Coordinates of C-alpha atoms and ligand atoms in Angstrom, one line a residue:
M1 CA 112.6 61.7 114.1
I2 CA 109.2 61.5 112.8
D3 CA 108.2 58.2 111.0
N4 CA 106.9 58.1 107.6
Q5 CA 103.3 57.4 108.8
T6 CA 103.1 60.6 110.9
L7 CA 104.6 62.6 108.3
W8 CA 101.9 61.4 105.8
N9 CA 99.3 62.2 108.4
I10 CA 100.9 66.0 108.7
D11 CA 100.4 66.3 105.1
I12 CA 96.9 64.9 104.8
G13 CA 95.6 66.1 108.3
G14 CA 97.6 69.0 109.2
M15 CA 99.3 69.6 112.3
P16 CA 98.5 71.9 115.5
A17 CA 100.5 75.3 115.9
R18 CA 104.2 74.6 117.0
G19 CA 106.1 77.8 118.6
P20 CA 105.5 80.9 116.4
A21 CA 104.4 78.9 113.5
P22 CA 100.6 78.8 112.7
P23 CA 98.8 75.5 112.5
L24 CA 99.4 73.8 109.4
T25 CA 96.5 73.1 107.4
G26 CA 96.2 69.5 106.1
L27 CA 96.0 68.8 102.5
K28 CA 92.3 67.6 103.0
D29 CA 91.5 70.9 104.1
V30 CA 93.1 73.4 102.0
K31 CA 91.0 76.4 100.9
P32 CA 90.0 75.7 97.4
L33 CA 91.6 78.2 94.8
K34 CA 88.3 79.7 93.5
D35 CA 87.8 80.7 97.1
I36 CA 91.2 82.2 97.7
L37 CA 90.7 84.4 94.4
D38 CA 87.3 85.5 95.4
L39 CA 86.9 89.1 96.4
T40 CA 82.9 89.0 96.9
G41 CA 82.2 91.4 99.5
K42 CA 85.4 93.5 99.2
T43 CA 85.9 97.2 98.4
A44 CA 88.7 98.5 96.5
I45 CA 90.0 102.0 95.6
V46 CA 92.2 102.1 92.2
S47 CA 93.7 105.2 91.6
G48 CA 94.2 106.3 87.9
G49 CA 91.7 103.4 87.2
S50 CA 90.0 105.4 84.4
K51 CA 92.2 104.1 81.5
G52 CA 95.1 102.0 80.5
L53 CA 96.7 99.6 83.3
G54 CA 94.4 100.9 86.0
L55 CA 91.2 100.3 84.1
R56 CA 92.4 96.7 83.4
I57 CA 93.0 96.3 87.2
V58 CA 89.5 97.6 88.1
N59 CA 87.9 95.3 85.5
R60 CA 89.8 92.3 87.0
L61 CA 88.8 93.1 90.5
C62 CA 85.3 93.6 89.5
E63 CA 85.3 90.2 88.0
S64 CA 86.6 88.6 91.2
G65 CA 83.7 90.0 93.0
A66 CA 84.9 93.5 94.3
A67 CA 83.1 96.9 94.4
V68 CA 85.6 99.4 93.1
V69 CA 86.0 103.1 93.2
I70 CA 88.1 104.7 90.5
A71 CA 90.1 107.5 91.8
D72 CA 91.3 109.8 88.9
V73 CA 91.2 113.2 87.5
D74 CA 89.8 112.2 84.0
D75 CA 86.1 112.8 84.4
F76 CA 85.2 111.7 80.6
F77 CA 87.2 108.3 80.7
G78 CA 85.9 107.7 84.2
E79 CA 82.5 108.1 83.6
K80 CA 83.0 106.0 80.5
A81 CA 84.5 103.2 82.6
V82 CA 81.8 103.2 85.1
E83 CA 79.2 102.9 82.4
F84 CA 81.1 100.1 80.6
L85 CA 81.5 98.2 84.2
S86 CA 78.1 98.8 85.2
A87 CA 76.8 97.4 81.8
K88 CA 78.6 94.2 82.9
G89 CA 77.0 93.8 86.0
Y90 CA 79.7 95.1 88.3
T91 CA 79.8 97.6 91.1
A92 CA 81.9 100.5 89.9
R93 CA 82.1 104.1 90.9
Y94 CA 84.3 107.2 89.8
Q95 CA 85.2 109.7 92.4
K96 CA 87.2 112.6 91.0
T97 CA 90.4 112.8 93.0
D98 CA 93.7 114.8 92.1
L99 CA 96.3 112.8 94.0
R100 CA 98.2 116.2 94.2
D101 CA 95.6 117.5 96.8
L102 CA 95.6 115.8 100.1
N103 CA 91.8 116.9 100.7
Q104 CA 90.8 115.2 97.6
I105 CA 92.7 111.8 99.0
H106 CA 90.7 112.1 102.1
A107 CA 87.5 112.7 100.2
C108 CA 87.9 109.7 98.2
V109 CA 88.3 107.4 101.1
D110 CA 85.5 109.2 102.9
Y111 CA 83.2 108.7 99.8
T112 CA 84.3 105.0 99.6
V113 CA 83.5 104.2 103.2
A114 CA 80.4 106.4 102.9
N115 CA 79.0 104.6 99.7
L116 CA 80.4 101.2 99.9
G117 CA 81.1 100.9 103.6
K118 CA 84.8 100.3 103.9
V119 CA 88.1 99.8 102.2
D120 CA 89.8 96.7 101.9
I121 CA 92.0 97.2 98.8
L122 CA 94.1 100.0 97.5
V123 CA 95.7 99.7 94.1
N124 CA 98.2 102.9 93.5
N125 CA 98.4 102.9 89.9
A126 CA 98.3 106.6 88.6
A127 CA 101.6 108.1 87.7
Y128 CA 102.9 110.9 85.4
Y129 CA 105.6 110.3 82.9
K130 CA 107.3 111.9 79.9
I131 CA 110.4 111.6 78.1
V132 CA 112.7 114.8 78.7
K133 CA 116.4 115.3 78.7
F134 CA 118.0 116.0 82.0
S135 CA 119.0 119.7 81.1
D136 CA 115.5 120.5 79.9
I137 CA 113.8 119.3 83.4
T138 CA 112.1 122.3 84.9
E139 CA 111.1 122.6 88.4
E140 CA 107.4 122.4 87.7
F141 CA 107.8 119.1 85.6
W142 CA 110.0 117.7 88.5
D143 CA 107.2 118.7 91.2
T144 CA 104.3 117.6 89.1
S145 CA 106.1 114.2 88.5
L146 CA 107.1 113.4 92.3
D147 CA 103.8 115.0 93.4
I148 CA 101.6 112.6 91.5
S149 CA 103.7 109.3 91.4
L150 CA 105.1 109.3 94.8
K151 CA 103.8 112.1 97.2
G152 CA 100.4 111.4 96.1
M153 CA 100.8 107.6 96.2
F154 CA 102.2 107.9 100.0
F155 CA 99.3 109.9 101.3
M156 CA 96.8 107.7 99.5
I157 CA 98.3 105.1 101.5
Q158 CA 98.3 107.0 104.7
A159 CA 94.7 107.6 104.5
V160 CA 93.5 104.3 103.4
A161 CA 96.1 102.4 105.9
V162 CA 94.6 104.4 108.7
Q163 CA 91.1 103.3 107.9
M164 CA 92.2 99.7 107.3
I165 CA 93.5 99.9 111.0
K166 CA 90.2 101.5 112.3
Q167 CA 88.3 98.7 110.5
G168 CA 90.4 96.0 112.3
H169 CA 90.5 93.3 109.6
G170 CA 93.7 94.0 107.7
G171 CA 94.1 94.8 103.9
R172 CA 96.0 94.8 100.8
I173 CA 98.0 97.6 99.2
V174 CA 99.4 97.0 95.6
N175 CA 101.6 99.9 94.3
I176 CA 102.5 99.9 90.5
S177 CA 106.2 100.6 89.9
S178 CA 108.3 100.2 87.0
N179 CA 111.7 98.9 85.7
A180 CA 112.5 102.6 85.9
G181 CA 112.8 102.1 89.7
N182 CA 115.8 100.0 89.0
S183 CA 117.0 102.0 86.1
M184 CA 117.3 98.7 84.2
E185 CA 116.2 99.8 80.6
N186 CA 118.6 102.0 78.7
F187 CA 115.9 104.2 77.9
Y188 CA 115.5 105.2 81.3
G189 CA 118.1 107.9 81.3
W190 CA 115.7 110.2 79.7
M191 CA 113.0 109.8 82.4
V192 CA 114.7 111.1 85.8
P193 CA 111.9 112.2 87.8
Y194 CA 110.0 109.0 87.0
V195 CA 113.2 106.9 87.8
A196 CA 113.4 109.2 91.0
S197 CA 109.6 108.2 91.8
K198 CA 109.6 104.7 91.1
S199 CA 112.7 104.2 93.1
G200 CA 110.8 105.9 95.9
V201 CA 107.8 103.5 95.2
N202 CA 110.1 100.6 95.6
G203 CA 111.5 101.9 98.9
I204 CA 108.1 102.9 100.5
T205 CA 106.7 99.6 99.6
R206 CA 109.8 97.6 101.5
S207 CA 109.5 100.2 104.3
L208 CA 105.8 100.3 104.8
A209 CA 105.6 96.4 104.9
R210 CA 107.6 96.5 108.2
E211 CA 105.1 99.0 109.8
L212 CA 101.8 97.7 108.5
K213 CA 102.3 93.9 108.6
P214 CA 101.5 93.8 112.4
H215 CA 98.0 95.3 111.4
G216 CA 97.3 92.5 108.8
I217 CA 98.0 94.8 105.8
H218 CA 99.9 93.0 103.0
I219 CA 101.6 95.9 100.8
N220 CA 103.5 94.6 97.8
A221 CA 104.6 96.4 94.5
V222 CA 104.2 95.0 91.0
V223 CA 106.7 96.0 88.1
P224 CA 105.0 96.1 84.7
G225 CA 106.9 95.7 81.5
G226 CA 106.2 98.2 78.7
M227 CA 102.4 98.1 77.9
M228 CA 100.3 99.7 75.3
S229 CA 98.3 102.3 77.1
V230 CA 97.2 105.8 76.6
G231 CA 100.0 107.1 78.5
S232 CA 102.8 105.3 76.6
F233 CA 101.0 105.7 73.3
N234 CA 101.3 109.6 73.5
M235 CA 104.7 110.0 74.7
E236 CA 106.2 112.6 72.7
R237 CA 109.9 111.9 71.6
T238 CA 112.3 114.7 70.1
P239 CA 114.5 113.5 67.3
E240 CA 117.5 113.1 69.6
I241 CA 115.6 110.9 71.9
E242 CA 114.4 108.8 68.8
E243 CA 118.0 108.3 68.0
V244 CA 118.8 106.9 71.3
Q245 CA 115.8 104.6 71.0
R246 CA 116.9 103.3 67.5
A247 CA 120.5 102.6 69.1
N248 CA 119.2 100.5 71.9
P249 CA 117.3 97.5 71.6
G250 CA 113.7 97.7 72.9
A251 CA 112.2 96.0 75.7
P252 CA 109.1 93.7 75.5
I253 CA 105.6 95.3 74.9
G254 CA 102.8 93.6 76.5
D255 CA 99.0 93.7 76.8
P256 CA 98.0 95.5 80.4
D257 CA 95.7 92.7 81.1
N258 CA 98.9 90.7 81.5
V259 CA 99.9 92.8 84.3
A260 CA 96.4 93.3 85.6
R261 CA 95.9 89.6 86.5
V262 CA 99.4 89.9 88.6
V263 CA 98.0 92.7 90.5
C264 CA 94.7 91.1 91.2
M265 CA 96.3 88.2 92.4
A266 CA 98.2 90.2 94.9
C267 CA 94.9 91.8 96.0
T268 CA 93.6 88.2 97.2
E269 CA 94.4 85.7 99.8
M270 CA 97.0 84.4 97.1
S271 CA 99.3 87.2 98.6
D272 CA 99.0 86.0 102.3
Y273 CA 102.7 85.6 102.6
M274 CA 103.8 88.3 100.6
D275 CA 105.1 91.7 102.3
G276 CA 107.1 94.2 100.7
S277 CA 107.7 92.0 97.5
I278 CA 108.4 93.7 94.3
I279 CA 106.9 91.5 91.7
H280 CA 108.0 91.6 88.3
A281 CA 105.1 91.2 85.5
D282 CA 107.5 92.3 82.6
G283 CA 108.1 89.5 79.8
G284 CA 111.7 89.5 81.0
T285 CA 112.7 93.0 80.9
Y286 CA 114.5 92.8 84.3
L287 CA 116.8 90.2 82.9
G288 CA 117.2 92.5 79.8
F289 CA 115.2 90.5 77.3
T290 CA 114.4 92.6 74.2
K291 CA 111.3 90.6 72.9
Ligands
LIG301 N1 102.7 102.0 80.0 C1 103.9 101.5 80.5 O1 104.6 101.1 79.3 C2 104.2 101.3 81.9 C3 105.5 100.5 82.2 C4 105.8 100.3 83.5 C5 105.0 100.8 84.6 N2 103.8 101.7 84.2 C6 103.0 102.2 85.3 O2 101.7 101.5 85.1 C7 100.8 102.6 85.5 C8 99.9 102.8 84.6 O3 100.3 103.5 83.5 P1 99.6 103.8 82.3 O4 100.6 103.6 81.1 O5 98.4 102.7 82.0 O6 99.3 105.0 82.4 P2 98.3 106.2 81.8 O7 98.9 107.5 81.5 O8 97.6 105.6 80.4 O9 97.2 106.2 82.9 C9 97.3 107.0 84.2 C10 96.3 107.3 84.8 O10 96.3 108.3 85.9 C11 95.5 109.2 85.9 N3 96.2 110.5 86.3 C12 97.0 111.2 86.1 N4 97.3 112.1 86.9 C13 96.6 112.1 88.1 C14 96.4 112.7 89.3 N5 97.0 113.8 89.6 N6 95.4 112.0 90.2 C15 94.9 111.2 89.8 N7 95.0 110.4 88.7 C16 95.9 110.9 87.8 C17 94.9 109.6 84.5 O11 93.9 110.4 84.4 C18 95.2 108.3 83.7 O12 93.8 107.7 83.8 C19 101.7 103.8 86.2 O13 102.1 103.9 87.3 C20 103.1 103.6 85.4 O14 104.2 104.3 86.0 C21 103.6 101.7 83.0

């Protein structure tokens, strides 16, 4: 039985390590929040970071002090993004990286280490999605979807995690998933390859959390709700699919920055006790909210 005075001192003064538990930091010594959120000196890679959610994530990571490499295939948007971020005084680079090509994935990691010294953070944001009825899905469309959104994501994690293990001071990996990974919205019936890839993203996140935790690497996933982005804005819909959409209440639509803030959090020490978590930043879509 611990008396109140001792308990109070545990809160204020902390406690030495006991058994497998780490020492408890006393209230008087807790790390200030601004230091926990500070990424000064860290280096990050963000796939698909030239536009949409990816660019918002790059912006927040830079603002928190990280140097960021944008790994994307879009030279125009990639270079414009670097121009914009550099003008704000941030350290951002663009490295052309097609996630379908393992050589380009390795070249991106090598570029980051050669130019910025190391890799501490990876955000797997790039994905390929289109609305296509199941009977119209071609093998080529299937392969492109899975190669970018799932296979490319995995091999980017592999290349970066091997580098992080070599560096010896852990790291953070955040995978961008979707409610499509749970097939939660009515509409996802028309995005089968996307659903398959995002279900895979959730599974890979949980599975790798077990393998990577012993190396001090925290891997988690963020599930965004619907967002206005170049990709979502340009999605083509046939009249039949528009009819399906009209018949089903839509999910909330948000600003990608709302999701980027959560991703940025998961890249900081805020996520020290998170491994294999699937974090929803979706305005309640997972619960069936419609606005
Ligand atoms: N927009 C939404 O409503 C929504 C909802 C839930 C989840 N998401 C997820 O959020 C993430 C970002 O979505 P977005 O809407 O901003 O996408 P977007 O289409 O606007 O941007 C995707 C980026 O990925 C890049 N990219 C495409 N193919 C690539 C390849 N082979 N190699 C490297 N980069 C490549 C594109 O050039 C682009 O910059 C995706 O993982 C998506 O699945 C989006």
